mmCIF file of C-alpha atoms and ligand atoms in Angstrom:
data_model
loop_
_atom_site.group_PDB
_atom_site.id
_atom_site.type_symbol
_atom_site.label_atom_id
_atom_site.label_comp_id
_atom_site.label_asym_id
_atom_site.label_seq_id
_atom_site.Cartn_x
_atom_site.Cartn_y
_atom_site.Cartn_z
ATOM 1 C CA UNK A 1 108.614 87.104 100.721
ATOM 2 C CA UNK A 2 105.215 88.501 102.148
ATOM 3 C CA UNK A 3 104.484 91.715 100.690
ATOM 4 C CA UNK A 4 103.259 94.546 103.344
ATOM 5 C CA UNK A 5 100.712 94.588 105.667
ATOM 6 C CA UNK A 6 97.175 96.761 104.101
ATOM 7 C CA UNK A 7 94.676 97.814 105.886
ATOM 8 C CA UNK A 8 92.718 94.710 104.128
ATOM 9 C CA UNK A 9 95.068 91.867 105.271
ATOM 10 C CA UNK A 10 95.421 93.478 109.029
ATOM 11 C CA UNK A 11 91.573 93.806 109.286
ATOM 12 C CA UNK A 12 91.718 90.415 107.773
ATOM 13 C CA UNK A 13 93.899 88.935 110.540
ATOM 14 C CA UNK A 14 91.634 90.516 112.963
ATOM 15 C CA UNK A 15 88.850 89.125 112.123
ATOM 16 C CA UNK A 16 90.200 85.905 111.437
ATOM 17 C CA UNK A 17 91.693 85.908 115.018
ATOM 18 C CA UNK A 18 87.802 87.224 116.262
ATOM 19 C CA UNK A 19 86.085 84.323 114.805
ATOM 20 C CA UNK A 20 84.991 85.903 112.099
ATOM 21 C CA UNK A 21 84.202 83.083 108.777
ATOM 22 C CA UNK A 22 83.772 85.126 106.312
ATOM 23 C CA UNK A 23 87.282 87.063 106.141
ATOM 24 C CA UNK A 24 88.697 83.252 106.971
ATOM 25 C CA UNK A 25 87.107 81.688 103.781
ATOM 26 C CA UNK A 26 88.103 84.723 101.792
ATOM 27 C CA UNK A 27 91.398 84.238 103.324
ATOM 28 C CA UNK A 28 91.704 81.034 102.111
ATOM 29 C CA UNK A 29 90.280 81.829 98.515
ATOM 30 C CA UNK A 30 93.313 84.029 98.196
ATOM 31 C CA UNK A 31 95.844 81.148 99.103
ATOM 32 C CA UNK A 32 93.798 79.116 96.992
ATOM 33 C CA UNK A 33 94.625 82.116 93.561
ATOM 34 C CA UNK A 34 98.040 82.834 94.787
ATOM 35 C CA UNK A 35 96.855 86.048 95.972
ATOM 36 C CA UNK A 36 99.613 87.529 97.777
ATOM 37 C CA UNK A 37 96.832 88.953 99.926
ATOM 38 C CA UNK A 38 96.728 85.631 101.591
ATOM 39 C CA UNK A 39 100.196 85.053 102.175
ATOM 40 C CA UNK A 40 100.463 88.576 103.999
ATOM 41 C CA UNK A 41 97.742 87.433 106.110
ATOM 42 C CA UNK A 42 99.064 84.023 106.844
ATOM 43 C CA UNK A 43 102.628 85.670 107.530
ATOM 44 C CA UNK A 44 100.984 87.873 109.939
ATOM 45 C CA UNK A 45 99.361 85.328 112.085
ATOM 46 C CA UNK A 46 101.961 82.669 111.991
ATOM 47 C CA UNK A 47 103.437 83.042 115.468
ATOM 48 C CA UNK A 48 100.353 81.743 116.320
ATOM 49 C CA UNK A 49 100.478 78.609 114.115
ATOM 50 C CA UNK A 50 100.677 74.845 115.782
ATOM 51 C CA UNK A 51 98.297 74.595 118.152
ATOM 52 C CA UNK A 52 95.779 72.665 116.398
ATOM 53 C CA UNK A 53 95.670 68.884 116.324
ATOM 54 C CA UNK A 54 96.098 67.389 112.399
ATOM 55 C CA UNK A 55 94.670 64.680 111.305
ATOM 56 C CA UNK A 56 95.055 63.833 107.488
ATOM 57 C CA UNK A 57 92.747 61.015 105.716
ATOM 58 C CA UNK A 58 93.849 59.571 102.951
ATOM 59 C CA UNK A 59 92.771 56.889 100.295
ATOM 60 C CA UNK A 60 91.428 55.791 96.959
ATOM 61 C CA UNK A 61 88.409 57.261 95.542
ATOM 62 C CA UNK A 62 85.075 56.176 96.667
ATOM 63 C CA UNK A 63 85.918 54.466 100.163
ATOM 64 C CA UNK A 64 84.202 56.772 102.681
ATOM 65 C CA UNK A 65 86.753 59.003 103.454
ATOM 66 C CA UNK A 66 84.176 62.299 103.381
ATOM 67 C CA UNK A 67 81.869 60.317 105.214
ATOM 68 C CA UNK A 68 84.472 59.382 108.100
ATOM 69 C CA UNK A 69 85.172 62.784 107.949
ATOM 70 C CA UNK A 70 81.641 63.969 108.379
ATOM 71 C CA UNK A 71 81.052 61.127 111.155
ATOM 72 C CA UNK A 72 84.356 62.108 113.131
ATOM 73 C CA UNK A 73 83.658 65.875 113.262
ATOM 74 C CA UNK A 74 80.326 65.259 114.117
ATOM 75 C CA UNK A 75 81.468 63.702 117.195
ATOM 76 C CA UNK A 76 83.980 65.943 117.827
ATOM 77 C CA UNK A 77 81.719 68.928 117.857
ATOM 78 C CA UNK A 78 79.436 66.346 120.154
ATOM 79 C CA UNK A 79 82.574 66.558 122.387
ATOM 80 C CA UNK A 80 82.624 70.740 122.212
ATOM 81 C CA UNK A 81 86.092 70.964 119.849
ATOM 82 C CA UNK A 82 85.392 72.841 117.321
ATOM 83 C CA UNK A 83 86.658 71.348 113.548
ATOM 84 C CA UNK A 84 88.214 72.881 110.380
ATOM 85 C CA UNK A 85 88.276 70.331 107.757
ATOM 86 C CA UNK A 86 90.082 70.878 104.001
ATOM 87 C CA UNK A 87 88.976 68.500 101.101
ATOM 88 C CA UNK A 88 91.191 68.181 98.468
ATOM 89 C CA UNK A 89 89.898 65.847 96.258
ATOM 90 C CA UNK A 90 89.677 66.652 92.827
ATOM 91 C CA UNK A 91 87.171 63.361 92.140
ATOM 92 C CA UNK A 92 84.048 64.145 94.598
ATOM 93 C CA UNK A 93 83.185 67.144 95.875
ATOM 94 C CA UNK A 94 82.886 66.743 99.698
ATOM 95 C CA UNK A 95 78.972 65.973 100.236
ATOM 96 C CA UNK A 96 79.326 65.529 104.088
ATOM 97 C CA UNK A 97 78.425 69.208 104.591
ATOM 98 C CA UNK A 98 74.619 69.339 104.325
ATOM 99 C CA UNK A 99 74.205 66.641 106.409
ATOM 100 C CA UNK A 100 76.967 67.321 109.004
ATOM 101 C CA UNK A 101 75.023 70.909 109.689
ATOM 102 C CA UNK A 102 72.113 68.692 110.487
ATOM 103 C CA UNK A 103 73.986 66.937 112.559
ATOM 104 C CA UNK A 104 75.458 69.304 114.456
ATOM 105 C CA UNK A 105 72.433 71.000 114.971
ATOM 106 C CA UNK A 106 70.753 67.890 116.796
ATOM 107 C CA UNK A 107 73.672 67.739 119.071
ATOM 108 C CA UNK A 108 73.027 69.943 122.064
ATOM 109 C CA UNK A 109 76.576 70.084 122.950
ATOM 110 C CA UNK A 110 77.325 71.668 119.145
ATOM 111 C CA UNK A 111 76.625 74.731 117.059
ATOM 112 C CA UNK A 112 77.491 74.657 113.600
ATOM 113 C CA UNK A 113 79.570 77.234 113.861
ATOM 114 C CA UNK A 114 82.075 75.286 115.299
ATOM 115 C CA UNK A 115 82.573 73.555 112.436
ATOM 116 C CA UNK A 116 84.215 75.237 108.766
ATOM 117 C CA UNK A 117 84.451 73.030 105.755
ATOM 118 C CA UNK A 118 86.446 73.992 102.704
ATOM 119 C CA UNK A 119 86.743 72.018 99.455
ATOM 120 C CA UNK A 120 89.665 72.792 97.331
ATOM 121 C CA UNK A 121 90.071 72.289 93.823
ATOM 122 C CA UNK A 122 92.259 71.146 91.423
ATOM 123 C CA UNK A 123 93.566 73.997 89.732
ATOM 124 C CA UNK A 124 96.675 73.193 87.484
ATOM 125 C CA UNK A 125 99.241 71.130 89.473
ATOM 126 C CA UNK A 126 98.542 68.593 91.927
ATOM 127 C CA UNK A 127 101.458 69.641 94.194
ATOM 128 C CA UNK A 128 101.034 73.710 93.940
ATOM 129 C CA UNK A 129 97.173 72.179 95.558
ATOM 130 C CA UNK A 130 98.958 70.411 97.989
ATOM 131 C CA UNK A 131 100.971 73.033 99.381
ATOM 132 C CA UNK A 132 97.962 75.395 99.266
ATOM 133 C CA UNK A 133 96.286 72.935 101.403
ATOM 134 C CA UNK A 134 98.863 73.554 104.011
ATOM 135 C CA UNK A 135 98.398 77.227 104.235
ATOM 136 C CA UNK A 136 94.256 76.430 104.292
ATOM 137 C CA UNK A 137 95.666 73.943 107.199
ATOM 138 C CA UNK A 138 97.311 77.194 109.293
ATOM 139 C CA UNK A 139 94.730 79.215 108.534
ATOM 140 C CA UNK A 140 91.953 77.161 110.123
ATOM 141 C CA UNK A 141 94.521 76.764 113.059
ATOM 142 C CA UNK A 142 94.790 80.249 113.616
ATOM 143 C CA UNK A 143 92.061 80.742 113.035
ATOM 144 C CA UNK A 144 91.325 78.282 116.531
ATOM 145 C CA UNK A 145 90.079 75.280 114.846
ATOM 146 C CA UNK A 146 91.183 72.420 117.636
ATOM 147 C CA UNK A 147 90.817 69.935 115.540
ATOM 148 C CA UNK A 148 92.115 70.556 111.982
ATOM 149 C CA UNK A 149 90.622 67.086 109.322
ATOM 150 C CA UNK A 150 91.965 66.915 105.912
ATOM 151 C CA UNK A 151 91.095 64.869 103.068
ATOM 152 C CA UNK A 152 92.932 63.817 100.230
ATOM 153 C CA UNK A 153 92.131 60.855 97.568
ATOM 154 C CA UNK A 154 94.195 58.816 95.497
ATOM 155 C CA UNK A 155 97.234 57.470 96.223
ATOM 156 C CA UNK A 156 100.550 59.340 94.956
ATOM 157 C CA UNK A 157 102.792 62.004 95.443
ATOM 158 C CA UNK A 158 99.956 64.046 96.673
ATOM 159 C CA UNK A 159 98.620 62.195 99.696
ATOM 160 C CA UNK A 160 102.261 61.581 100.854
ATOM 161 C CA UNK A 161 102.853 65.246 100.596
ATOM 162 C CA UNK A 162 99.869 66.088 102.214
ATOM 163 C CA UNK A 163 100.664 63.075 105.129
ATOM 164 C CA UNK A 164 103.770 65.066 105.571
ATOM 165 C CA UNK A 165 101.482 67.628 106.603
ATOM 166 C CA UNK A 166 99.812 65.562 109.350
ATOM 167 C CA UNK A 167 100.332 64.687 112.826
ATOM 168 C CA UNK A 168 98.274 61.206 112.133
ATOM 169 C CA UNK A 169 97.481 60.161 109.127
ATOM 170 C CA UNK A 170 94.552 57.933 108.743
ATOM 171 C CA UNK A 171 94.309 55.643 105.281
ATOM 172 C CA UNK A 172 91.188 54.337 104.221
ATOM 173 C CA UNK A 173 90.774 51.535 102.076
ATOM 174 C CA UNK A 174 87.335 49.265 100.989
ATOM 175 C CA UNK A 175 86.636 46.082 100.106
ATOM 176 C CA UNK A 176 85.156 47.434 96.959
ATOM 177 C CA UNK A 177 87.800 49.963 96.024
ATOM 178 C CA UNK A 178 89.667 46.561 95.610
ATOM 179 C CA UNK A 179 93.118 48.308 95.590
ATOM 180 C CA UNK A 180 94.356 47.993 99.477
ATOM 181 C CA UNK A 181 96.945 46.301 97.777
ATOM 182 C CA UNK A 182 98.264 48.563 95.299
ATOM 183 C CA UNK A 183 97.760 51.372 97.763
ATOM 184 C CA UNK A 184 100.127 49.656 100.148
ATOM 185 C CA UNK A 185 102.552 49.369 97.153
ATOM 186 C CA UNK A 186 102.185 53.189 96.276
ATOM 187 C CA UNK A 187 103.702 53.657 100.105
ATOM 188 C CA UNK A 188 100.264 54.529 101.514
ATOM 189 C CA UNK A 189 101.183 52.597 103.916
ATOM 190 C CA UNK A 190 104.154 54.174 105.113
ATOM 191 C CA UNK A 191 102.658 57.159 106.108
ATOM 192 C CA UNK A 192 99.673 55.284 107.654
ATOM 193 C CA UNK A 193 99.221 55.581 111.565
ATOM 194 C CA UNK A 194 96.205 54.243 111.677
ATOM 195 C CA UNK A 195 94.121 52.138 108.952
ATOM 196 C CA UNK A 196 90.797 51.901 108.511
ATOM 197 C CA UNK A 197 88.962 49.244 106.385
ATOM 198 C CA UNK A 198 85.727 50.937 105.758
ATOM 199 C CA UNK A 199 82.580 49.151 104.223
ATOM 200 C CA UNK A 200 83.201 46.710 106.846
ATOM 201 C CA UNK A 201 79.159 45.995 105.675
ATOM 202 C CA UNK A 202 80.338 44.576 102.798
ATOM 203 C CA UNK A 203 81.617 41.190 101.731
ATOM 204 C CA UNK A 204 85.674 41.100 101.738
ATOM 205 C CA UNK A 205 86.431 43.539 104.574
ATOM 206 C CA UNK A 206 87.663 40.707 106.812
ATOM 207 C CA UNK A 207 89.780 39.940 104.257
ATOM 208 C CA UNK A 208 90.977 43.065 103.396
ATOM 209 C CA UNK A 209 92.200 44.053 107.184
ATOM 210 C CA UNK A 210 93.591 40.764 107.665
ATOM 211 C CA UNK A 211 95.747 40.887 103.949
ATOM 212 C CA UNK A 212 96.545 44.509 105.457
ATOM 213 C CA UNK A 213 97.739 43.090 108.653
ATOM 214 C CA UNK A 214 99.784 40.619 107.409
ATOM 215 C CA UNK A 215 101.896 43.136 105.412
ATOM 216 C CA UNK A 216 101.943 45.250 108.410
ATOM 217 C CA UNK A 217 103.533 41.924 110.017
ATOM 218 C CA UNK A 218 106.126 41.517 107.689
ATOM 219 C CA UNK A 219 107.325 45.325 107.226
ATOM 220 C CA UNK A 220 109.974 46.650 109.193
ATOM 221 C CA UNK A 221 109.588 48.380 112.245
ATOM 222 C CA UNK A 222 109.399 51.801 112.555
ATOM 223 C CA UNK A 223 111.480 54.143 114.018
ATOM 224 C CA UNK A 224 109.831 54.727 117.848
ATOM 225 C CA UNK A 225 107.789 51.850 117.534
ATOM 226 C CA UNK A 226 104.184 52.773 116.769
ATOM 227 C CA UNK A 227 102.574 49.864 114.610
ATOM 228 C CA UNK A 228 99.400 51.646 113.346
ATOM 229 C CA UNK A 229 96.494 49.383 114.304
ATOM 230 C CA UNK A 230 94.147 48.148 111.269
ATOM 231 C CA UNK A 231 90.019 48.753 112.555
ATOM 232 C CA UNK A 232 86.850 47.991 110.370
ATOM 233 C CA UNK A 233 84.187 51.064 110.500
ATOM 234 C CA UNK A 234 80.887 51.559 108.729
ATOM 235 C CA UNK A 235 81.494 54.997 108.485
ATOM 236 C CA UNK A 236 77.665 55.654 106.986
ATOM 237 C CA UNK A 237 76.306 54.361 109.892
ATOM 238 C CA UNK A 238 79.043 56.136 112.120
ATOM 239 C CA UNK A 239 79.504 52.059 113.178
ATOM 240 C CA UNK A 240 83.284 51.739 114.499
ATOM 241 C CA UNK A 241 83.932 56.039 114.531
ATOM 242 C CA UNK A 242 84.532 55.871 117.977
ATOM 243 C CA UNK A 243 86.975 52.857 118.030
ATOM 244 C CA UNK A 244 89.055 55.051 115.216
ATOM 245 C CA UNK A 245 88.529 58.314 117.224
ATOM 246 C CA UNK A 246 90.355 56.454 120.380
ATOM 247 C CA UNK A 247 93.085 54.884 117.970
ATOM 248 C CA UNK A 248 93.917 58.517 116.568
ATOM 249 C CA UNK A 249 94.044 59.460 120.154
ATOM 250 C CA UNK A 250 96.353 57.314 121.083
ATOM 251 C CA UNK A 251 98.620 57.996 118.261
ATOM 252 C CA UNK A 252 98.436 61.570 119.435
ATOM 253 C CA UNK A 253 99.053 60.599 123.087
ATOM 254 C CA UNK A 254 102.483 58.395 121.406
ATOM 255 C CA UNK A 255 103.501 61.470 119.669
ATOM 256 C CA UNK A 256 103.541 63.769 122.654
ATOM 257 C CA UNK A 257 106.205 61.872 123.963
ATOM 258 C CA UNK A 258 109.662 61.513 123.888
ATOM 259 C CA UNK A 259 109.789 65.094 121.898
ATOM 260 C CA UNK A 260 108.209 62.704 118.986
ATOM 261 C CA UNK A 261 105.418 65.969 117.842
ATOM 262 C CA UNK A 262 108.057 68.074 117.936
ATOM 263 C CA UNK A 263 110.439 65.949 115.902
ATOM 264 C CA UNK A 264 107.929 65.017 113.174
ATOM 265 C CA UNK A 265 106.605 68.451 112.939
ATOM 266 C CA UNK A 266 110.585 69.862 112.381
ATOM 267 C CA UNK A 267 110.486 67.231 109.732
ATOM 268 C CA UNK A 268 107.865 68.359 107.848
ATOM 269 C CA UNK A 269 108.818 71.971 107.944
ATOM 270 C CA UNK A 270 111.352 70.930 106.133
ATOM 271 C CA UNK A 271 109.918 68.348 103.996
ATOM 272 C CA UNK A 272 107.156 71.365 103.125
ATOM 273 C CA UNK A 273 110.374 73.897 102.475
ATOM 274 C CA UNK A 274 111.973 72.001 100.093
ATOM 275 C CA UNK A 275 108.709 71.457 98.235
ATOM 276 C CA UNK A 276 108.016 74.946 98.102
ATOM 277 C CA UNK A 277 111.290 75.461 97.372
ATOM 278 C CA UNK A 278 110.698 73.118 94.651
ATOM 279 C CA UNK A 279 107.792 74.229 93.224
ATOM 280 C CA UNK A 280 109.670 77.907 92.673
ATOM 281 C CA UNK A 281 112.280 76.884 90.694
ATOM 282 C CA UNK A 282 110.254 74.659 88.447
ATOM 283 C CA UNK A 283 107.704 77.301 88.260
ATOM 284 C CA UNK A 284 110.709 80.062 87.644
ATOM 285 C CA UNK A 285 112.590 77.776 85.165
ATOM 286 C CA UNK A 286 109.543 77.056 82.809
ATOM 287 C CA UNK A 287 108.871 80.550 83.095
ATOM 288 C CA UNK A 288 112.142 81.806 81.555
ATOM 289 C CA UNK A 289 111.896 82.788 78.105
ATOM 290 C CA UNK A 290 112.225 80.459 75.674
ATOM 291 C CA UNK A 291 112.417 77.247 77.964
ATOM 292 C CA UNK A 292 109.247 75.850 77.295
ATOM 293 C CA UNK A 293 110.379 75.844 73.346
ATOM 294 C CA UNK A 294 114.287 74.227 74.609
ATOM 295 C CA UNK A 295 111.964 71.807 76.437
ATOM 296 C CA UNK A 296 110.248 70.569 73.285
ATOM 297 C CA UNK A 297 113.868 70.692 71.518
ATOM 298 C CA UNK A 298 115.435 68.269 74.034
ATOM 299 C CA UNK A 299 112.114 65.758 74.107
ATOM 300 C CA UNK A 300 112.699 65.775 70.524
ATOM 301 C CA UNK A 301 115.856 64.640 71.071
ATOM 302 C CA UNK A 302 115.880 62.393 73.649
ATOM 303 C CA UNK A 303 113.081 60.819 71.578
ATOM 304 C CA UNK A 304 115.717 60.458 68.786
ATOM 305 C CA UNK A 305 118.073 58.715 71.018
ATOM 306 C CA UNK A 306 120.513 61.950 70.266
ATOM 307 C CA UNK A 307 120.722 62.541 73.987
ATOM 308 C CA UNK A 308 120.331 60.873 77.328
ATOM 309 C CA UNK A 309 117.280 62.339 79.279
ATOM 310 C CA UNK A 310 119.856 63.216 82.394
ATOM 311 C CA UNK A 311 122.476 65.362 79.640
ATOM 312 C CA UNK A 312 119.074 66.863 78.557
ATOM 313 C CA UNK A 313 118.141 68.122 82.321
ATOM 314 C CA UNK A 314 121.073 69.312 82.987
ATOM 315 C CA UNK A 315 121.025 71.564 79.893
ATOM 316 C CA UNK A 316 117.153 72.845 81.214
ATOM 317 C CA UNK A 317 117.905 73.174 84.420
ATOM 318 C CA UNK A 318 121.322 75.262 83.597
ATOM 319 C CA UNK A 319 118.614 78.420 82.085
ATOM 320 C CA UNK A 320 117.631 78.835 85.295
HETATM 321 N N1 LIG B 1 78.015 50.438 102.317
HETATM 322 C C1 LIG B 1 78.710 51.478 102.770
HETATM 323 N N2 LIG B 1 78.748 52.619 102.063
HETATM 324 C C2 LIG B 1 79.456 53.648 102.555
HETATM 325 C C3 LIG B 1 80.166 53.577 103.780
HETATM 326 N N3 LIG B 1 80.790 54.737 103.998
HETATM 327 C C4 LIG B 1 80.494 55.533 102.939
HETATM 328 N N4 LIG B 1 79.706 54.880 102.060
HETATM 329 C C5 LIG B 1 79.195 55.365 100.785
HETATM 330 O O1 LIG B 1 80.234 55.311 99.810
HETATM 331 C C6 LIG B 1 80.108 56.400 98.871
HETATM 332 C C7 LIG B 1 81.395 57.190 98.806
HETATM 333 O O2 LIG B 1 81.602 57.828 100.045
HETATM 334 P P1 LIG B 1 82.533 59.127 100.187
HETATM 335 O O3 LIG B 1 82.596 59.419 101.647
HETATM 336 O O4 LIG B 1 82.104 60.212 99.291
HETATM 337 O O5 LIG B 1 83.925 58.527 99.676
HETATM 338 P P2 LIG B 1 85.316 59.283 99.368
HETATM 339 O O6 LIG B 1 85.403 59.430 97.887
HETATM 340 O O7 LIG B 1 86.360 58.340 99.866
HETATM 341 O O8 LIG B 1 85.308 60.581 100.097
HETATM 342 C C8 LIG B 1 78.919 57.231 99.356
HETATM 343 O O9 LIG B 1 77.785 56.846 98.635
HETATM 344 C C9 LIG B 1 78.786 56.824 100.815
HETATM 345 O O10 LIG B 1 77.471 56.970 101.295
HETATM 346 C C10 LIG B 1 80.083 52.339 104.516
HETATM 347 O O11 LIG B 1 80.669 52.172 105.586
HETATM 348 N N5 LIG B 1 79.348 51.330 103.961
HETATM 349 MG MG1 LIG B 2 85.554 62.550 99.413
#
């Protein structure tokens, strides 16, 4: 439960409701500790929550994803929507930011202050980062951020968590990366709206998107009927940004009918609930005195064949 409102977390709210950067990104740096000065703040603004559009991009390491994130809030400030984009990705730092403040300077439409970037860190788990990520996602939606970008790498339980955070999820894959097929097996794909071949300047990206569309053939529909459309970009040259732009549009334009945003969003609610939920009562359960040491006990002896692994959670879980 969020603790009370201080004077520091209501002057916080205000000025994160004003505008103001500074109490925003020390905002977030409490979410990011676990500082329940950031949940108080967060608890106190989330009437306002929702209004943002969410786009998550996803993908191995290395394939452009900062860079299509750079290009596509570049021309979203060009457009006058102000961005808030979250990296989380614990292999490279996101580098767009020097040269998206250039950017955005050039562009008479833009000022870079309509643009916050926040890189998050790894900092013990994978999914208490994930989760974080979320409240850094309210935040910079309350905050007024239109358009709300986040980045993720890899392709595991965190990207699907962090799709399930989403409203469109874009996955990026190179030829280079040469794993667009074992990211489609890790169920990338699944949570893909829209797919992006990046690197299209480099040899294989034909047949990359094509390999891509032809499991995208053969899977079975989905539910409502969107079949996420597969587009080559050269994201460093901002080459094919606009074509991905209009396909996340449309995904957006799918979604807002037939109650679809509303339905998806109820579904990760609870999706998020039940990881938070989650992420307690592991974090309460290893916590307990002594469990760590009946943890080493019962690998020891499932090791030794002495007991089956589900017999040995059920005795862990029961010193909870
Ligand atoms: N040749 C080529 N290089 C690119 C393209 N997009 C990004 N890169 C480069 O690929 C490297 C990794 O890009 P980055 O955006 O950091 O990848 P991320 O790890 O997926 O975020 C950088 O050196 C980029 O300049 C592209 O379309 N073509
Ligand atoms: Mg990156």
């Amino acid at each position: 439960m969020a603790g009370p409102m201080t004077t520091t977390t209501a002057s916080a709210a205000e000025r994160i409701l004003a505008g103001d950067r500074l109490a925003l990104a020390r905002a977030i740096t409490w979410i990011e500790n676990g500082d329940p000065a950031g949940e108080v703040t967060l608890a106190s603004l989330y009437g306002r929550v929702g209004r943002a559009a969410r786009l998550g991009v996803t993908g191995p390491p290395g394939v452009g994803k900062s860079t299509l994130v750079n290009a596509l809030a570049v021309a979203r400030r060009a457009a006058g929507e102000t961005v808030g984009i979250v990296a989380v990705d614990p292999t490279s730092p996101f580098s767009g930011g020097a040269l998206l403040g250039d950017r955005v300077r050039m562009s008479p439409a833009a000022d870079a202050g309509g643009v916050f970037i926040r890189s998050m860190a790894t900092r013990g788990h994978v999914g208490g980062l994930a989760l974080a990520s979320q409240d850094v996602a309210d935040l910079l939606d309350v905050a007024g951020y239109a358009l709300v970008l986040y980045e993720t790498v890899g392709a595991g339980q965190l990207e699907v968590e962090v799709a399930e955070a989403a409203d469109t999820t874009l996955v990026v894959l190179s030829p280079e990366s040469g794993d667009g097929v074992q990211a489609m097996k890790a169920g990338l794909m699944e949570v893909a709206n829209v797919i992006v071949v990046n690197k299209a300047d480099r040899d294989g990206a034909d047949r990359l998107a094509a390999e891509v569309a032809q499991v995208l053939d053969l899977a079975a529909p989905r539910p409502g009927g969107w079949k996420p459309p597969v587009l080559r970009a050269v994201a460093s040259r901002g080459e094919g940004v606009p074509e991905v732009w209009r396909a996340v549009e449309e995904h957006r334009a799918w979604l807002s009918r037939d109650g679809r945003l509303e339905a998806l969003r109820g579904s990760h609610a609870e999706a998020r609930l039940r990881a938070l939920v989650r992420h307690r009562l592991e974090r309460e359960l290893w916590g307990r005195p002594g469990a760590l040491g009946a943890l080493a006990a019962r690998v020891a002896a499932v090791r030794a064949g002495r007991e089956t692994p589900r017999a040995a959670a059920a005795a862990l879980a029961s010193l909870l």
